[in-house]
CSV table of C-alpha atoms in Angstrom, one decimal:
chain,number,residue,atom,x,y,z
P,1,UNK,CA,17.5,-17.9,-33.6
P,2,UNK,CA,17.9,-15.4,-30.8
P,3,UNK,CA,18.1,-12.5,-33.3
P,4,UNK,CA,15.0,-13.8,-35.2
P,5,UNK,CA,13.0,-13.9,-32.0
P,6,UNK,CA,14.1,-10.4,-31.0
P,7,UNK,CA,13.1,-9.0,-34.5
P,8,UNK,CA,9.8,-10.8,-34.3
P,9,UNK,CA,9.0,-8.9,-31.0
P,10,UNK,CA,10.4,-5.7,-32.6
P,11,UNK,CA,8.0,-5.9,-35.5
P,12,UNK,CA,5.0,-6.8,-33.4
P,13,UNK,CA,5.6,-3.6,-31.4
P,14,UNK,CA,6.1,-1.2,-34.3
P,15,UNK,CA,3.5,-2.6,-36.7
P,16,UNK,CA,0.5,-3.4,-34.4
P,17,UNK,CA,-2.2,-0.8,-34.9
P,18,UNK,CA,-3.1,1.2,-31.7
P,19,UNK,CA,-3.4,4.6,-30.2
P,20,UNK,CA,-1.1,6.1,-32.7
P,21,UNK,CA,-4.0,6.3,-35.3
P,22,UNK,CA,-6.2,8.4,-33.1
P,23,UNK,CA,-7.6,11.6,-34.6
P,24,UNK,CA,-6.3,14.9,-33.3
P,25,UNK,CA,-9.4,15.9,-31.5
P,26,UNK,CA,-11.5,13.5,-29.5
P,27,UNK,CA,-14.2,15.6,-27.8
P,28,UNK,CA,-17.3,17.2,-29.1
P,29,UNK,CA,-19.3,14.4,-30.5
P,30,UNK,CA,-22.7,15.7,-29.3
P,31,UNK,CA,-24.4,19.0,-28.9
P,32,UNK,CA,-26.2,18.5,-25.6
P,33,UNK,CA,-26.8,21.6,-23.5
P,34,UNK,CA,-25.3,21.2,-20.1
P,35,UNK,CA,-25.3,23.3,-16.9
P,36,UNK,CA,-22.4,25.7,-16.6
P,37,UNK,CA,-20.8,26.2,-13.2
P,38,UNK,CA,-17.3,26.7,-11.8
P,39,UNK,CA,-15.6,23.8,-10.0
P,40,UNK,CA,-12.6,23.5,-7.8
P,41,UNK,CA,-9.5,21.9,-9.4
P,42,UNK,CA,-9.4,18.2,-8.6
P,43,UNK,CA,-6.1,16.4,-7.6
P,44,UNK,CA,-4.9,13.1,-8.9
P,45,UNK,CA,-6.6,11.5,-5.9
P,46,UNK,CA,-10.0,12.5,-7.4
P,47,UNK,CA,-9.4,11.0,-10.8
P,48,UNK,CA,-10.7,7.6,-9.9
P,49,UNK,CA,-14.2,8.6,-10.4
P,50,UNK,CA,-13.5,9.5,-14.0
P,51,UNK,CA,-12.1,6.2,-15.2
P,52,UNK,CA,-14.2,4.4,-17.8
P,53,UNK,CA,-13.3,1.0,-16.3
P,54,UNK,CA,-13.9,-0.7,-19.7
P,55,UNK,CA,-10.3,-1.2,-20.7
P,56,UNK,CA,-7.0,-1.6,-18.9
P,57,UNK,CA,-4.3,1.0,-19.3
P,58,UNK,CA,-2.4,0.4,-22.6
P,59,UNK,CA,0.8,-1.5,-22.1
P,60,UNK,CA,2.2,-1.5,-25.6
P,61,UNK,CA,5.7,0.0,-25.8
P,62,UNK,CA,7.3,1.6,-28.8
P,63,UNK,CA,10.5,0.2,-30.4
P,64,UNK,CA,12.7,1.4,-27.5
P,65,UNK,CA,12.4,3.2,-24.2
P,66,UNK,CA,13.1,6.6,-25.7
P,67,UNK,CA,14.0,8.3,-22.4
P,68,UNK,CA,16.0,6.4,-19.8
P,69,UNK,CA,16.6,9.5,-17.7
P,70,UNK,CA,14.9,12.9,-17.6
P,71,UNK,CA,16.5,16.0,-16.1
P,72,UNK,CA,14.4,17.5,-13.4
P,73,UNK,CA,13.7,20.9,-14.9
P,74,UNK,CA,10.2,21.4,-13.5
P,75,UNK,CA,10.6,20.9,-9.7
P,76,UNK,CA,10.2,24.5,-8.8
P,77,UNK,CA,7.0,25.1,-10.8
P,78,UNK,CA,3.5,24.0,-9.8
P,79,UNK,CA,1.7,22.3,-12.7
P,80,UNK,CA,-1.8,21.2,-13.7
P,81,UNK,CA,-2.7,19.2,-16.7
P,82,UNK,CA,-6.2,19.9,-18.3
P,83,UNK,CA,-7.7,16.9,-20.1
P,84,UNK,CA,-10.9,16.9,-22.2
P,85,UNK,CA,-12.3,13.4,-22.4
P,86,UNK,CA,-15.4,11.5,-23.4
P,87,UNK,CA,-17.0,9.3,-20.8
P,88,UNK,CA,-15.8,6.2,-22.6
P,89,UNK,CA,-12.2,7.3,-22.8
P,90,UNK,CA,-9.7,5.4,-20.6
P,91,UNK,CA,-7.3,7.8,-19.0
P,92,UNK,CA,-6.0,5.4,-16.3
P,93,UNK,CA,-2.5,5.9,-17.8
P,94,UNK,CA,-2.3,9.3,-16.1
P,95,UNK,CA,-2.4,8.0,-12.5
P,96,UNK,CA,0.0,5.1,-13.5
P,97,UNK,CA,2.6,7.2,-15.4
P,98,UNK,CA,2.2,10.6,-13.7
P,99,UNK,CA,1.1,9.9,-10.1
P,100,UNK,CA,2.3,13.3,-8.8
P,101,UNK,CA,0.7,15.5,-11.4
P,102,UNK,CA,-2.5,17.4,-10.6
P,103,UNK,CA,-5.0,16.9,-13.3
P,104,UNK,CA,-8.3,18.6,-14.2
P,105,UNK,CA,-10.5,16.3,-16.2
P,106,UNK,CA,-13.5,17.7,-18.0
P,107,UNK,CA,-15.9,15.1,-19.3
P,108,UNK,CA,-17.5,16.4,-22.4
P,109,UNK,CA,-20.5,14.1,-22.6
P,110,UNK,CA,-21.5,13.6,-19.0
P,111,UNK,CA,-23.4,16.4,-17.2
P,112,UNK,CA,-23.1,14.5,-13.9
P,113,UNK,CA,-19.3,14.5,-14.0
P,114,UNK,CA,-17.6,16.6,-11.4
P,115,UNK,CA,-16.2,18.9,-14.1
P,116,UNK,CA,-18.0,19.4,-17.5
P,117,UNK,CA,-18.3,22.2,-20.1
P,118,UNK,CA,-21.6,24.1,-20.6
P,119,UNK,CA,-22.0,22.3,-24.0
P,120,UNK,CA,-20.2,19.5,-25.8
P,121,UNK,CA,-19.2,21.6,-28.8
P,122,UNK,CA,-15.9,22.9,-30.3
P,123,UNK,CA,-13.9,19.8,-29.4
P,124,UNK,CA,-11.2,20.6,-26.8
P,125,UNK,CA,-11.7,24.4,-27.2
P,126,UNK,CA,-14.8,24.5,-25.0
P,127,UNK,CA,-13.0,22.7,-22.2
P,128,UNK,CA,-9.7,24.6,-22.4
P,129,UNK,CA,-11.6,27.9,-22.2
P,130,UNK,CA,-13.8,26.6,-19.4
P,131,UNK,CA,-10.8,25.7,-17.3
P,132,UNK,CA,-9.3,29.2,-17.9
P,133,UNK,CA,-12.6,30.8,-16.8
P,134,UNK,CA,-13.2,28.5,-13.8
P,135,UNK,CA,-9.7,28.8,-12.5
P,136,UNK,CA,-8.5,32.3,-13.5
P,137,UNK,CA,-7.9,33.3,-9.9
P,138,UNK,CA,-6.2,30.1,-8.7
P,139,UNK,CA,-3.8,29.1,-11.5
P,140,UNK,CA,-0.6,27.1,-11.0
P,141,UNK,CA,2.6,28.3,-12.5
P,142,UNK,CA,2.1,26.1,-15.6
P,143,UNK,CA,-1.0,24.7,-17.2
P,144,UNK,CA,-0.7,21.9,-19.7
P,145,UNK,CA,-3.5,21.4,-22.2
P,146,UNK,CA,-3.4,17.8,-23.5
P,147,UNK,CA,-5.7,15.2,-25.1
P,148,UNK,CA,-6.8,12.1,-23.3
P,149,UNK,CA,-4.9,9.5,-25.3
P,150,UNK,CA,-1.4,8.5,-24.2
P,151,UNK,CA,-0.1,7.2,-27.6
P,152,UNK,CA,-1.2,9.2,-30.6
P,153,UNK,CA,0.3,10.3,-33.9
P,154,UNK,CA,0.2,14.0,-33.0
P,155,UNK,CA,2.6,13.5,-30.1
P,156,UNK,CA,6.4,13.9,-30.5
P,157,UNK,CA,8.0,11.0,-32.3
P,158,UNK,CA,11.4,11.4,-30.6
P,159,UNK,CA,9.5,10.8,-27.3
P,160,UNK,CA,7.8,7.6,-28.5
P,161,UNK,CA,4.5,9.4,-29.4
P,162,UNK,CA,3.9,9.0,-25.7
P,163,UNK,CA,2.2,11.9,-23.8
P,164,UNK,CA,3.6,10.7,-20.5
P,165,UNK,CA,7.2,11.0,-21.7
P,166,UNK,CA,6.4,14.5,-23.2
P,167,UNK,CA,5.0,15.7,-19.9
P,168,UNK,CA,7.8,14.4,-17.8
P,169,UNK,CA,10.4,15.8,-20.1
P,170,UNK,CA,8.8,19.2,-20.6
P,171,UNK,CA,11.2,22.0,-19.4
P,172,UNK,CA,9.2,24.2,-17.0
P,173,UNK,CA,11.8,27.0,-17.3
P,174,UNK,CA,11.2,27.0,-21.1
P,175,UNK,CA,7.5,27.4,-20.6
P,176,UNK,CA,8.1,30.3,-18.1
P,177,UNK,CA,10.4,32.0,-20.6
P,178,UNK,CA,8.1,31.6,-23.6
P,179,UNK,CA,4.7,31.9,-22.0
P,180,UNK,CA,3.1,29.8,-24.7
P,181,UNK,CA,4.7,26.5,-25.9
P,182,UNK,CA,3.2,24.1,-28.4
P,183,UNK,CA,3.8,20.6,-27.2
P,184,UNK,CA,4.5,19.3,-30.7
P,185,UNK,CA,7.9,19.9,-32.3
P,186,UNK,CA,7.4,18.3,-35.8
P,187,UNK,CA,6.2,20.9,-38.3
P,188,UNK,CA,4.0,18.6,-40.4
P,189,UNK,CA,1.2,19.2,-40.4
P,190,UNK,CA,0.8,22.9,-39.6
P,191,UNK,CA,4.0,24.6,-40.7
P,192,UNK,CA,5.5,26.7,-42.2
P,193,UNK,CA,2.3,28.1,-43.8
P,194,UNK,CA,-1.0,26.3,-43.2
P,195,UNK,CA,-4.3,28.2,-43.3
P,196,UNK,CA,-4.9,31.0,-45.8
P,197,UNK,CA,-7.8,33.1,-44.2
P,198,UNK,CA,-8.7,34.6,-47.6
P,199,UNK,CA,-8.9,31.3,-49.4
P,200,UNK,CA,-12.2,30.6,-51.3
P,201,UNK,CA,-11.2,27.2,-52.4
P,202,UNK,CA,-12.6,24.3,-50.3
P,203,UNK,CA,-10.1,21.7,-49.0
P,204,UNK,CA,-11.0,18.4,-47.4
P,205,UNK,CA,-8.0,18.7,-45.0
P,206,UNK,CA,-8.7,22.4,-44.2
P,207,UNK,CA,-12.5,22.8,-44.2
P,208,UNK,CA,-12.3,25.8,-41.9
P,209,UNK,CA,-10.3,27.9,-44.3
P,210,UNK,CA,-13.3,29.3,-46.3
P,211,UNK,CA,-15.0,30.6,-43.2
P,212,UNK,CA,-11.9,31.8,-41.4
P,213,UNK,CA,-12.0,35.4,-42.6
P,214,UNK,CA,-15.5,35.9,-41.2
P,215,UNK,CA,-14.6,34.1,-37.9
P,216,UNK,CA,-11.4,36.2,-37.6
P,217,UNK,CA,-13.4,39.4,-37.7
P,218,UNK,CA,-15.7,38.1,-35.0
P,219,UNK,CA,-13.0,36.8,-32.7
P,220,UNK,CA,-10.2,39.4,-33.3
P,221,UNK,CA,-12.0,42.5,-34.6
P,222,UNK,CA,-9.2,44.9,-33.8
P,223,UNK,CA,-6.4,42.8,-35.4
P,224,UNK,CA,-5.5,42.7,-39.0
P,225,UNK,CA,-6.3,39.5,-40.9
P,226,UNK,CA,-2.9,37.7,-41.4
P,227,UNK,CA,-1.9,36.2,-44.7
P,228,UNK,CA,-1.3,32.8,-43.0
P,229,UNK,CA,-2.0,31.0,-39.8
P,230,UNK,CA,0.4,28.3,-38.9
P,231,UNK,CA,1.8,26.2,-36.0
P,232,UNK,CA,2.4,22.5,-35.5
P,233,UNK,CA,-0.9,20.7,-35.0
P,234,UNK,CA,-2.8,19.5,-32.9
P,235,UNK,CA,-4.0,21.8,-30.0
P,236,UNK,CA,-1.8,20.6,-27.2
P,237,UNK,CA,0.2,23.3,-25.5
P,238,UNK,CA,1.6,24.6,-22.2
P,239,UNK,CA,1.0,28.1,-20.7
P,240,UNK,CA,2.5,30.1,-17.9
P,241,UNK,CA,0.3,31.7,-15.3
P,242,UNK,CA,1.5,35.1,-16.3
P,243,UNK,CA,0.7,34.5,-20.0
P,244,UNK,CA,-2.9,33.4,-19.1
P,245,UNK,CA,-3.5,36.4,-16.9
P,246,UNK,CA,-2.1,38.8,-19.6
P,247,UNK,CA,-5.5,38.4,-21.1
P,248,UNK,CA,-8.6,39.5,-19.1
P,249,UNK,CA,-10.9,36.7,-17.9
P,250,UNK,CA,-13.8,38.4,-19.7
P,251,UNK,CA,-12.1,37.7,-23.1
P,252,UNK,CA,-12.1,34.0,-22.3
P,253,UNK,CA,-15.8,34.2,-21.5
P,254,UNK,CA,-16.3,36.1,-24.8
P,255,UNK,CA,-14.5,33.3,-26.8
P,256,UNK,CA,-16.4,30.6,-25.1
P,257,UNK,CA,-19.7,32.4,-25.8
P,258,UNK,CA,-18.6,32.6,-29.5
P,259,UNK,CA,-18.3,28.8,-29.5
P,260,UNK,CA,-21.7,28.4,-27.9
P,261,UNK,CA,-23.5,30.8,-30.3
P,262,UNK,CA,-21.8,30.3,-33.6
P,263,UNK,CA,-23.8,28.3,-36.2
P,264,UNK,CA,-20.7,26.6,-37.3
P,265,UNK,CA,-20.5,22.9,-36.6
P,266,UNK,CA,-18.7,21.3,-33.6
P,267,UNK,CA,-15.9,20.2,-35.9
P,268,UNK,CA,-15.4,23.5,-37.8
P,269,UNK,CA,-15.6,25.7,-34.7
P,270,UNK,CA,-13.0,23.6,-33.0
P,271,UNK,CA,-10.7,23.6,-36.0
P,272,UNK,CA,-10.9,27.4,-36.2
P,273,UNK,CA,-9.1,27.5,-32.9
P,274,UNK,CA,-6.5,24.9,-33.6
P,275,UNK,CA,-4.4,27.4,-35.5
P,276,UNK,CA,-5.5,30.5,-33.5
P,277,UNK,CA,-4.2,29.6,-30.1
P,278,UNK,CA,-0.7,30.8,-31.0
P,279,UNK,CA,-2.0,34.2,-32.1
P,280,UNK,CA,-4.0,34.6,-28.9
P,281,UNK,CA,-1.2,33.7,-26.6
P,282,UNK,CA,1.9,34.8,-28.5
P,283,UNK,CA,0.6,37.5,-30.9
P,284,UNK,CA,2.2,35.5,-33.8
P,285,UNK,CA,0.1,34.3,-36.7
P,286,UNK,CA,2.9,31.9,-37.6
P,287,UNK,CA,4.6,30.2,-34.7
P,288,UNK,CA,6.9,27.5,-36.0
P,289,UNK,CA,10.1,27.1,-33.9
P,290,UNK,CA,12.9,25.1,-35.5
P,291,UNK,CA,12.3,21.4,-34.7
P,292,UNK,CA,15.7,20.8,-33.1
P,293,UNK,CA,15.4,23.9,-30.9
P,294,UNK,CA,11.9,22.8,-29.8
P,295,UNK,CA,13.2,19.3,-28.8
P,296,UNK,CA,16.3,20.7,-27.1
P,297,UNK,CA,15.1,23.6,-25.1
P,298,UNK,CA,11.6,22.2,-24.6
P,299,UNK,CA,12.3,18.6,-23.9
P,300,UNK,CA,16.0,18.1,-23.4
P,301,UNK,CA,16.8,16.2,-26.6
P,302,UNK,CA,19.8,18.2,-28.0
P,303,UNK,CA,21.4,16.8,-31.1
P,304,UNK,CA,24.0,19.6,-31.4
P,305,UNK,CA,22.3,21.7,-34.1
P,306,UNK,CA,20.1,21.5,-37.2
P,307,UNK,CA,22.4,19.3,-39.2
P,308,UNK,CA,22.9,16.4,-36.7
P,309,UNK,CA,19.2,16.5,-36.0
P,310,UNK,CA,18.4,16.2,-39.7
P,311,UNK,CA,20.9,13.4,-40.0
P,312,UNK,CA,19.0,11.6,-37.3
P,313,UNK,CA,15.8,12.0,-39.1
P,314,UNK,CA,17.3,10.6,-42.3
P,315,UNK,CA,18.5,7.6,-40.4
P,316,UNK,CA,15.1,7.2,-38.8
P,317,UNK,CA,13.5,7.2,-42.3
P,318,UNK,CA,16.0,4.7,-43.6
P,319,UNK,CA,15.2,2.4,-40.6
P,320,UNK,CA,11.5,2.7,-41.5
P,321,UNK,CA,12.2,1.9,-45.1
P,322,UNK,CA,14.0,-1.3,-44.2
P,323,UNK,CA,11.2,-2.3,-41.9
P,324,UNK,CA,8.7,-1.6,-44.6
P,325,UNK,CA,10.6,-3.8,-47.1
P,326,UNK,CA,10.6,-6.7,-44.6
P,327,UNK,CA,6.9,-6.3,-44.0
P,328,UNK,CA,5.9,-5.8,-47.7
P,329,UNK,CA,8.1,-8.7,-48.8
P,330,UNK,CA,6.3,-11.0,-46.4
P,331,UNK,CA,9.5,-11.3,-44.4
P,332,UNK,CA,8.2,-9.6,-41.2
P,333,UNK,CA,7.9,-12.9,-39.2
P,334,UNK,CA,10.9,-15.0,-40.3
P,335,UNK,CA,10.0,-17.8,-37.8
P,336,UNK,CA,6.8,-19.7,-37.1
P,337,UNK,CA,5.7,-22.0,-34.3
P,338,UNK,CA,4.6,-25.5,-35.5
P,339,UNK,CA,3.6,-28.1,-33.0
P,340,UNK,CA,5.2,-26.2,-30.2
P,341,UNK,CA,8.6,-25.8,-31.8
P,342,UNK,CA,10.0,-22.7,-33.5
P,343,UNK,CA,11.1,-23.2,-37.1
P,344,UNK,CA,12.7,-21.1,-39.7
P,345,UNK,CA,10.5,-19.7,-42.5
P,346,UNK,CA,12.7,-21.6,-44.9
P,347,UNK,CA,11.1,-24.8,-43.8
P,348,UNK,CA,7.9,-23.5,-45.5
P,349,UNK,CA,9.6,-23.3,-48.9
P,350,UNK,CA,11.2,-19.9,-49.1
P,351,UNK,CA,14.0,-19.7,-51.6
P,352,UNK,CA,17.6,-19.3,-50.7
P,353,UNK,CA,17.7,-15.8,-52.2
P,354,UNK,CA,14.7,-14.8,-50.0
P,355,UNK,CA,16.4,-16.2,-46.9
P,356,UNK,CA,19.6,-14.3,-47.7
P,357,UNK,CA,17.7,-11.1,-48.3
P,358,UNK,CA,15.9,-11.5,-45.0
P,359,UNK,CA,19.3,-12.0,-43.2
P,360,UNK,CA,20.8,-8.9,-44.8
P,361,UNK,CA,17.8,-6.7,-44.0
P,362,UNK,CA,17.5,-7.9,-40.4
P,363,UNK,CA,21.2,-7.2,-39.8
P,364,UNK,CA,20.8,-3.8,-41.4
P,365,UNK,CA,17.7,-3.1,-39.3
P,366,UNK,CA,19.6,-4.1,-36.1
P,367,UNK,CA,22.5,-1.8,-37.0
P,368,UNK,CA,20.2,1.1,-37.8
P,369,UNK,CA,18.3,0.7,-34.6
P,370,UNK,CA,21.5,0.6,-32.5
P,371,UNK,CA,22.7,3.8,-34.2
P,372,UNK,CA,19.4,5.5,-33.5
P,373,UNK,CA,19.5,4.5,-29.8
P,374,UNK,CA,23.0,5.8,-29.5
P,375,UNK,CA,22.2,9.1,-31.0
P,376,UNK,CA,19.1,9.6,-28.8
P,377,UNK,CA,21.2,8.9,-25.7
P,378,UNK,CA,23.8,11.3,-26.8
P,379,UNK,CA,21.1,13.9,-27.4
P,380,UNK,CA,19.7,13.2,-24.0
P,381,UNK,CA,23.1,13.6,-22.4
P,382,UNK,CA,23.7,17.0,-24.1
P,383,UNK,CA,20.2,18.1,-23.0
P,384,UNK,CA,21.1,17.4,-19.4
P,385,UNK,CA,23.7,20.1,-19.6
P,386,UNK,CA,22.0,23.6,-19.2
P,387,UNK,CA,24.8,25.4,-21.0
P,388,UNK,CA,24.7,23.1,-24.0
P,389,UNK,CA,20.9,23.4,-24.1
P,390,UNK,CA,21.1,27.2,-24.1
P,391,UNK,CA,23.8,27.2,-26.7
P,392,UNK,CA,21.8,25.0,-29.1
P,393,UNK,CA,18.7,27.1,-28.5
P,394,UNK,CA,20.5,30.3,-29.3
P,395,UNK,CA,19.9,32.0,-25.9
P,396,UNK,CA,22.2,33.7,-23.5
P,397,UNK,CA,23.4,31.7,-20.5
P,398,UNK,CA,25.7,32.2,-17.6
P,399,UNK,CA,26.8,29.9,-14.8
P,400,UNK,CA,24.0,29.3,-12.3
P,401,UNK,CA,21.2,30.0,-14.8
P,402,UNK,CA,20.0,26.4,-14.8
P,403,UNK,CA,17.7,25.3,-17.6
């Protein structure tokens, strides 16, 4: 009975719909012209005036607490997180989960907000560029550009699809080395080859592709049109101060003016940039780090190489298949409450074979979940060792180098 109750809670956590179904880009739903002016960077103490107040902070957990301990690899770097949001978005999770992090919140559809873009167009692009323009001379060591939702499908699955875990685990030294770091490790969607700038065939999932060649000539007139543009989706990344300042402030102004003036729609103008950030900040048209290296050096989850990481993914997929069979076979909730007492599904007329199948699947699910938890903990332990982290990431390391 105890196992059944545990599994009931487990399925309620992994099957309930929620933030994980949010679309990649949340801003840019209107085209209102707003005043443009620079603002001072607010601290977390100023964020209270931005809360929607309509909904409490989401409390739903994933199947497990993915990170029980995070190595402190960012203590020596100042950080600010830039958040684009709509007035109705609830971002109270930031103060609750990241109370010591400075946050710059731009409200896309409220001209009276402390910080807002000149126009609500281009999704997060307008706000990211506005921050770079407004704060070019007073940047922290690291700037994180993130969306307003805590749980969403485009966050890292090994970190519970949880933005707060990603931000806590992010290795500041890795950002300082790379200059530009995509916050998403999974390749799909976006890698290894995503947009073909010369494509003339319209695609529902890549609507920007047919106009990309013309836009490229407008945005990067001195750079050759690449055969492909690719990086993991979905426009969440971290930048070092030096990387930002390697580009003149005037170019950020030029790019924002392009968003303001282009006849392209809010959606398409934003999508053009989703797979152009990596070119702007790294000079690479294709920026697809190996997933296990991204998790290891970027977030301290080190499985010991590509093969053990892929073994974990296969196990994760197998766990999901077992969970799907339980759900699709109407075996998700093996117990029911009748008149205040918990009773087995069998009391409602399930056959003996069904009950045996449920028992087999639930035991298999429990074993798989235990194995996954053990592997994640081992990966986390490896990631806490700077030498092992460097070894798996393929970079030189000597004693005293840190992370």
